[in-house]
Coordinates of C-alpha atoms in Angstrom, one line a residue:
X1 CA -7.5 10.5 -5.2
X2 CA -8.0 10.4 -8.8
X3 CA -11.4 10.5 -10.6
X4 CA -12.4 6.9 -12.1
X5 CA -12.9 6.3 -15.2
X6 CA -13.9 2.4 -16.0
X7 CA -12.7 2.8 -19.2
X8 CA -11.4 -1.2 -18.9
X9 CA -13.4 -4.1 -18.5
X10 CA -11.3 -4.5 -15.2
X11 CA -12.0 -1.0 -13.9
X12 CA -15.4 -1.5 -14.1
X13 CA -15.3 -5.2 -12.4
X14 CA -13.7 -3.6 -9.7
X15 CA -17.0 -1.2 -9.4
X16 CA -19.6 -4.0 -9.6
X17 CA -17.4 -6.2 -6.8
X18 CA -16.9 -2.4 -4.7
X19 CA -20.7 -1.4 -6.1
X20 CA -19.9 1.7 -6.8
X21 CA -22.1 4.4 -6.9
X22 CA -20.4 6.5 -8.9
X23 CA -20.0 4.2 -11.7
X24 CA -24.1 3.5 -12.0
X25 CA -24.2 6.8 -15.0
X26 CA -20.9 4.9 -16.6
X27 CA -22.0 1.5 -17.6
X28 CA -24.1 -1.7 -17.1
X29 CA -23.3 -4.9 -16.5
X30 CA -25.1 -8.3 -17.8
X31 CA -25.4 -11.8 -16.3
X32 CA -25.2 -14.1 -19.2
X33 CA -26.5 -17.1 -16.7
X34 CA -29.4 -15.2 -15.6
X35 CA -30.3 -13.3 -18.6
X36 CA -30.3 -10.0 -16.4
X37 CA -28.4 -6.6 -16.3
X38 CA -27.9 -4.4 -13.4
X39 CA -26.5 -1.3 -12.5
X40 CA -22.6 -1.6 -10.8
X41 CA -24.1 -0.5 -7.3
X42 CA -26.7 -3.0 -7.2
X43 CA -26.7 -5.2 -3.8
X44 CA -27.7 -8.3 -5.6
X45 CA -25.3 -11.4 -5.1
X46 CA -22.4 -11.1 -7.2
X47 CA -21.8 -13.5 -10.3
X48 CA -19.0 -15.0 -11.4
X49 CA -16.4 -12.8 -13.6
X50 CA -16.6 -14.9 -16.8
X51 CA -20.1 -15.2 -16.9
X52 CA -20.5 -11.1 -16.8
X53 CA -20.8 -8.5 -19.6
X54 CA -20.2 -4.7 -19.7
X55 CA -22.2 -2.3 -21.8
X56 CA -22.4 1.2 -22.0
X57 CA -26.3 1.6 -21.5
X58 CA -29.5 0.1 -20.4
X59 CA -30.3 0.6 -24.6
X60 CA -27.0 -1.8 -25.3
X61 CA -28.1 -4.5 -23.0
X62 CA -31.7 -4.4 -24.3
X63 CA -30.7 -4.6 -27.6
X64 CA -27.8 -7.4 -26.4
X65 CA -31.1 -9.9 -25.3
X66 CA -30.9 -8.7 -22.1
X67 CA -33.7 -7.8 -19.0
X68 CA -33.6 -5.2 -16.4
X69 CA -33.0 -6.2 -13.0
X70 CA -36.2 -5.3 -11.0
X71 CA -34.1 -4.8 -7.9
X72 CA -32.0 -1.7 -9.0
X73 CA -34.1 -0.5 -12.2
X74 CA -31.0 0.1 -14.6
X75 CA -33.4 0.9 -17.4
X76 CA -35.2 4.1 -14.6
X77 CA -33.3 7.5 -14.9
X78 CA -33.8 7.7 -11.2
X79 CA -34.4 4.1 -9.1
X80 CA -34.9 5.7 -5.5
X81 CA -37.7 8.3 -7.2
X82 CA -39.6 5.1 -8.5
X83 CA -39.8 3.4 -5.2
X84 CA -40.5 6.8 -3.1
X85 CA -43.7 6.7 -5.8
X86 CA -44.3 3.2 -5.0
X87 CA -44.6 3.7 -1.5
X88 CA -46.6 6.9 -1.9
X89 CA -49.0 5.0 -4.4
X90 CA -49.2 1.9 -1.7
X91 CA -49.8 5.0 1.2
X92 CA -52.9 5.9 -1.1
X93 CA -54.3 2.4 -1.5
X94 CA -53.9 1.5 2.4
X95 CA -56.2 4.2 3.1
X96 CA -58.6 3.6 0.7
X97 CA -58.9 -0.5 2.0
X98 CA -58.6 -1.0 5.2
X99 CA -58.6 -4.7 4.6
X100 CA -56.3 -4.7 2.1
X101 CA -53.1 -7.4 3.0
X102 CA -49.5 -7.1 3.0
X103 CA -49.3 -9.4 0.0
X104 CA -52.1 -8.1 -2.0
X105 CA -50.0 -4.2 -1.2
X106 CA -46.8 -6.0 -2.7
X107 CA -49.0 -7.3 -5.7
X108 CA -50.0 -3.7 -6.8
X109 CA -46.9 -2.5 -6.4
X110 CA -45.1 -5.4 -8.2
X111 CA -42.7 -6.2 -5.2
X112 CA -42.3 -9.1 -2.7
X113 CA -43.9 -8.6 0.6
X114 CA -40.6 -9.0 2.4
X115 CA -38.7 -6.3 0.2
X116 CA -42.1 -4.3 -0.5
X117 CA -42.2 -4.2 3.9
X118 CA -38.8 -3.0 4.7
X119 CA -39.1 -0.4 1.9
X120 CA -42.4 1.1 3.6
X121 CA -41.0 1.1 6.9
X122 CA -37.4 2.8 5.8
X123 CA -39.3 5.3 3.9
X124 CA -42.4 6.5 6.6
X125 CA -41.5 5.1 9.7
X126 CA -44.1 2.8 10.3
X127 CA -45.2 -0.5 9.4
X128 CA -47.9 -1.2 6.7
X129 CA -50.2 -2.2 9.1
X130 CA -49.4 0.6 11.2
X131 CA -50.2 3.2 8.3
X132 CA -53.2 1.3 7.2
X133 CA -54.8 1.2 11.1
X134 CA -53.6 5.3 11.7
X135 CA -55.7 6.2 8.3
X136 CA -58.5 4.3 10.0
X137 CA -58.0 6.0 12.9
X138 CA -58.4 9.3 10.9
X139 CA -61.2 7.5 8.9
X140 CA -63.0 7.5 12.4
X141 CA -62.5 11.2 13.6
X142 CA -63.5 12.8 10.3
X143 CA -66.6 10.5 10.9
X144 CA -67.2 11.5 14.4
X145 CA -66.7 15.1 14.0
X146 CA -69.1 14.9 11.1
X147 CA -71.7 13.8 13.4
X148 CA -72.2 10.5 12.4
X149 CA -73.4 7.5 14.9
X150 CA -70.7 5.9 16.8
X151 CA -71.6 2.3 15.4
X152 CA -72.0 3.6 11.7
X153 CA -68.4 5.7 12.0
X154 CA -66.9 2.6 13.7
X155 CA -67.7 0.2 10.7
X156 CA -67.2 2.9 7.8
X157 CA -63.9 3.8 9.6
X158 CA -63.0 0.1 8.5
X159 CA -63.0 -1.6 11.9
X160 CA -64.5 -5.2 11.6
X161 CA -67.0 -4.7 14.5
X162 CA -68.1 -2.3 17.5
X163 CA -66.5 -4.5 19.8
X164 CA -62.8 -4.4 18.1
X165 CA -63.1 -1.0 18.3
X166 CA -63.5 -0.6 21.9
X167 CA -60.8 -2.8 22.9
X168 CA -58.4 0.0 20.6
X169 CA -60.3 3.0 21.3
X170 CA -57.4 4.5 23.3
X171 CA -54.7 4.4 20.6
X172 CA -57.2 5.1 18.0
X173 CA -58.3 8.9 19.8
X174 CA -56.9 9.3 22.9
X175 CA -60.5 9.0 24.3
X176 CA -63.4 7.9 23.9
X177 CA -65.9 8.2 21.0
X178 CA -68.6 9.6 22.8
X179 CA -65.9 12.2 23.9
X180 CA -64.3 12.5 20.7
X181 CA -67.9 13.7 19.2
X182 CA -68.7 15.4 21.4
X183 CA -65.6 17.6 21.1
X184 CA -64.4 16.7 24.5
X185 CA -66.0 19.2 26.0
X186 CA -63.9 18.9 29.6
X187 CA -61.5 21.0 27.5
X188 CA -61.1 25.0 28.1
X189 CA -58.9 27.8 27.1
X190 CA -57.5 31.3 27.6
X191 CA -55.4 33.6 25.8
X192 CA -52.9 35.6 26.6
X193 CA -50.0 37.7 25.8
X194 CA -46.2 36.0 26.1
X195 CA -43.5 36.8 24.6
X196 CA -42.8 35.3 21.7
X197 CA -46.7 36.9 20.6
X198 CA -50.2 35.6 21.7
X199 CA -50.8 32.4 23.7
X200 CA -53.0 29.7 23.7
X201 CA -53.8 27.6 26.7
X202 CA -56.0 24.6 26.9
X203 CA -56.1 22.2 29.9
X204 CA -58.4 19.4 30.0
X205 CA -59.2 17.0 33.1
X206 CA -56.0 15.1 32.4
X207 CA -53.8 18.2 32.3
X208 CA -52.5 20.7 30.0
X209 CA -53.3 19.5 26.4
X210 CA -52.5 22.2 24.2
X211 CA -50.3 25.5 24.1
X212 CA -50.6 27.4 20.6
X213 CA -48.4 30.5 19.6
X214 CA -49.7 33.0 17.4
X215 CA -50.1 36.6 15.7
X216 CA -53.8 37.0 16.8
X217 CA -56.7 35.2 19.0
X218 CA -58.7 34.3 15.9
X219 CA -56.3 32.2 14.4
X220 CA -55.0 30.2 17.7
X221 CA -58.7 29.6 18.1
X222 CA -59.5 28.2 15.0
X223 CA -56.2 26.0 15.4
X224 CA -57.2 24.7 18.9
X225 CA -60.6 23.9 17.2
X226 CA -59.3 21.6 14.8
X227 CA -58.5 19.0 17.5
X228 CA -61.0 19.9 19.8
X229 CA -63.9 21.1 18.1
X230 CA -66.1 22.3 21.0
X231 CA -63.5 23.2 23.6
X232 CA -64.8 26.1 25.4
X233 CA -63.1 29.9 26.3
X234 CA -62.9 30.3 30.2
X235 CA -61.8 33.2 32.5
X236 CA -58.8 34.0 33.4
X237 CA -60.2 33.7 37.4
X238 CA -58.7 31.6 39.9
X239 CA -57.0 28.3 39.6
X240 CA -57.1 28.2 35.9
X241 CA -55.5 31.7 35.9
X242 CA -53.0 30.6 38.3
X243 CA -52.2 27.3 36.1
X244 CA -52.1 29.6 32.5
X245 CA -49.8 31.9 34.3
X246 CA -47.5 28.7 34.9
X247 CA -46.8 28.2 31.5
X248 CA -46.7 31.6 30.0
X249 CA -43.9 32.0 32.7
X250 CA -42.3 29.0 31.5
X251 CA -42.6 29.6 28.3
X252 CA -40.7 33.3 28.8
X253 CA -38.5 31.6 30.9
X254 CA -36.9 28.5 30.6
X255 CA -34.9 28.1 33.8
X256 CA -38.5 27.9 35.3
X257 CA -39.9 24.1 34.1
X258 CA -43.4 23.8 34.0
X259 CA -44.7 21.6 36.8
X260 CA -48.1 21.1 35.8
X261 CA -49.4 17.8 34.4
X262 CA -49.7 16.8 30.8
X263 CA -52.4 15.9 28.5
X264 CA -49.8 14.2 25.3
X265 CA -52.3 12.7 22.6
X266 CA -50.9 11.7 20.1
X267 CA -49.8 8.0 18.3
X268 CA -47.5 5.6 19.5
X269 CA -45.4 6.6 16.9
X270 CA -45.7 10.5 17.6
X271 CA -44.9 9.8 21.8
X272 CA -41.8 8.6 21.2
X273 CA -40.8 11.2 19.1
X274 CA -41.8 13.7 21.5
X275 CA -40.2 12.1 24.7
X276 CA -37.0 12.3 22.5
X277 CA -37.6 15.9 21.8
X278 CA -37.8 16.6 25.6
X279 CA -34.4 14.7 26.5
X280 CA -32.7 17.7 23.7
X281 CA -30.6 19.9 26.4
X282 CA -31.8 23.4 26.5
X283 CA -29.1 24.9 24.4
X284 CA -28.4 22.1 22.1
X285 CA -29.9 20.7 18.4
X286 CA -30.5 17.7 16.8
X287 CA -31.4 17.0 13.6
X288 CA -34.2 15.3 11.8
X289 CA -32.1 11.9 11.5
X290 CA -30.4 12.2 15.0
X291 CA -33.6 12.3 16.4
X292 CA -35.0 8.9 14.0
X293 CA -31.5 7.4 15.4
X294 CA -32.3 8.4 19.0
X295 CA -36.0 6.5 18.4
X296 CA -34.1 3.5 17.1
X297 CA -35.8 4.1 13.5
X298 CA -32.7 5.7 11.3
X299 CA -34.6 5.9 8.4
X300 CA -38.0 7.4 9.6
X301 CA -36.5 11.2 9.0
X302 CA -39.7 12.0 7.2
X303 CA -42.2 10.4 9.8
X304 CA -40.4 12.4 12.7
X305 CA -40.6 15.5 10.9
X306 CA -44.2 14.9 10.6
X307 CA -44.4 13.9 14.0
X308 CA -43.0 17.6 15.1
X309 CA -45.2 19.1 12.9
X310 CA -48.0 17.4 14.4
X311 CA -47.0 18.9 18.0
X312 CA -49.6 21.2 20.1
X313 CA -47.6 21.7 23.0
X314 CA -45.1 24.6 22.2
X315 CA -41.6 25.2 23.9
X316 CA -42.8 22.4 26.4
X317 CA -42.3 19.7 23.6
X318 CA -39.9 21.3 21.8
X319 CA -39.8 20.9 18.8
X320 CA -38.0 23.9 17.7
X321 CA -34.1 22.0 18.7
X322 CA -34.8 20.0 15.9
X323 CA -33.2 21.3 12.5
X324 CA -32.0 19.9 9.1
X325 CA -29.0 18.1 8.8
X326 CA -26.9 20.9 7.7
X327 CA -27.9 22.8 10.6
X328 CA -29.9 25.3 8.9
X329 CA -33.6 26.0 10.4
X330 CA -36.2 24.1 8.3
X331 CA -40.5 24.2 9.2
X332 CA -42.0 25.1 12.3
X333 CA -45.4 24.9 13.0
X334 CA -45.4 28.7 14.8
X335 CA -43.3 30.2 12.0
X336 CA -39.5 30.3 11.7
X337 CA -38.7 33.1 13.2
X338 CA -40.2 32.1 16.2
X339 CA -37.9 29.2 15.9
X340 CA -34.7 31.5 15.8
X341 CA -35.4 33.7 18.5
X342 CA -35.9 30.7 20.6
X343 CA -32.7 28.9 19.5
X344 CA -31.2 32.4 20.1
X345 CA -32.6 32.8 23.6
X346 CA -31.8 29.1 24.9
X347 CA -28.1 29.4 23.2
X348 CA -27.7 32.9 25.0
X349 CA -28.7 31.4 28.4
X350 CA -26.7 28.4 28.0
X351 CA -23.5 30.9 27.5
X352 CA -24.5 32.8 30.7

């Protein structure tokens, strides 16, 4: 197929009615009705042929009396980079107001709602008001592991009263605020050797709520600690030793499931992610976007990446099926070579 050119004023018609991506570096095209000129591949509604002009260059059209269409940018070198920056900007101001409004977001960001909305949720994942309520959410745990009083973290978190915060407490921490500040202190650990290196494993009343793969005990401590600040180092006696045992077997071998019960914290968001981790076949991949597919969010690559990386419970939620589109191995929260020998292992028993 040969290489266009839209070198004629017909050529390049048929690229504005196709939209063309591969025409957008080529040329412009002006609306003399409308005073506006747009790149060929923008996905506004087409005008008619004789009331449409072609120039080379956004400078051309300028010059011609011309405005840029605020839809496709023609006049930006790179349109998608300026709305991934307005996006990030509009990430920035939802959590610094958590009463700031969909329209007053579009207003800083000089788009519609409607447009400004589907944009966010195609680039993160989420909603607006999803974003803006999970930074509150955050507002409250940085709050409560500072020590603050409930009621004062409550209302600085950005929550209108005590009492709307109780009825979301659950989504908001996975617990209470009491427990939250306290550290949940139900929460206990042991460490041991498995192997794919040292293990971590935490189990609170609920169930097993963490298991943490690393080089050395100091630095799987100080990781457990960062979600649950005062959980406290047991024994290896007993029940518990019988229950850690479970999962380091598990983890060395996965034709043995682990039949203990769960302790998943985690955002609404994050839980589906996860359950569509665990329904990956032993043996098998997915990528980043199969996986946003498999959720029924396409374009939320980014958010379930960031939802993987936000995973405490290795091999059992595992994360590590999940790679880049090109099947290469991309992050992994317990280090990439942990992440091949894994793939290796599963792929090897799935031969046998």
């Amino acid at each position: 197929m040969r290489n266009p050119t839209f070198i004629t004023d017909e050529d390049r018609w048929q690229a504005v009615l196709a939209r063309d991506p591969r025409a957008d570096e080529r040329f412009v095209f002006a609306v003399q009705t409308t005073g506006i000129f747009c790149r060929p591949s923008c996905r506004a509604r087409h005008a008619l042929r004789k009331n449409v002009r072609f120039y080379p260059d956004a400078h051309h059209a300028v010059q011609a009396g011309f405005r840029p269409c605020k839809r496709c940018m023609p006049d930006k070198r790179d349109p998608q980079e300026q709305k991934l920056a307005k996006v990030e900007h509009a990430c920035r101001l939802l959590e610094q107001d958590p009463t700031l409004t969909l329209e007053g977001l579009a207003q800083q960001v000089a788009m519609s709602p409607f447009h400004f909305h589907r944009l966010f949720k195609s680039v993160t994942g989420m909603t607006p008001k999803a974003w803006q309520q999970a930074a509150r959410g955050q507002r409250l745990r940085t709050a409560l592991a500072q020590g603050d009083k409930i009621t004062d973290a409550v209302l600085a978190a950005g929550f209108p009263d005590s009492s709307s915060y109780y009825r979301k407490a659950n989504d908001a921490l996975g617990m209470t605020a009491k427990q939250y500040r306290k550290g949940d202190v139900a929460v206990r650990y042991a460490i041991s050797d498995c192997s794919l290196g040292r293990c971590l494993v935490a189990e609170s009343e609920r169930g097993i709520c963490a298991i943490l793969l690393g080089d050395s005990d100091a630095e799987l401590t100080e990781e457990l600690a960062a979600q649950f600040p005062k959980a406290a180092h047991a024994p290896l006696e007993e029940d518990f030793a019988q229950r850690v045992q479970q999962v380091i077997v598990s983890i060395d071998n996965r034709d043995v499931p682990l039949a203990l019960p769960l302790d998943i914290r985690g955002t609404a968001f994050q839980q589906r992610v996860w359950q569509a981790l665990r329904n990956i076949p032993c043996g098998e991949t997915a990528s980043y976007r199969q996986v946003a597919q498999a959720i029924g969010q396409p374009s939320a690559v980014r958010a379930v990446a960031g939802a993987c990386a936000a995973n405490t419970l290795a091999i059992v939620i595992p994360c590590h099926r999940v790679v880049r589109n090109d099947g290469a191995l991309s992050g992994y929260r317990w280090g990439t070579a942990r992440k091949a020998l894994l793939l290796k292992r599963e792929a090897k028993r799935q031969e046998g």
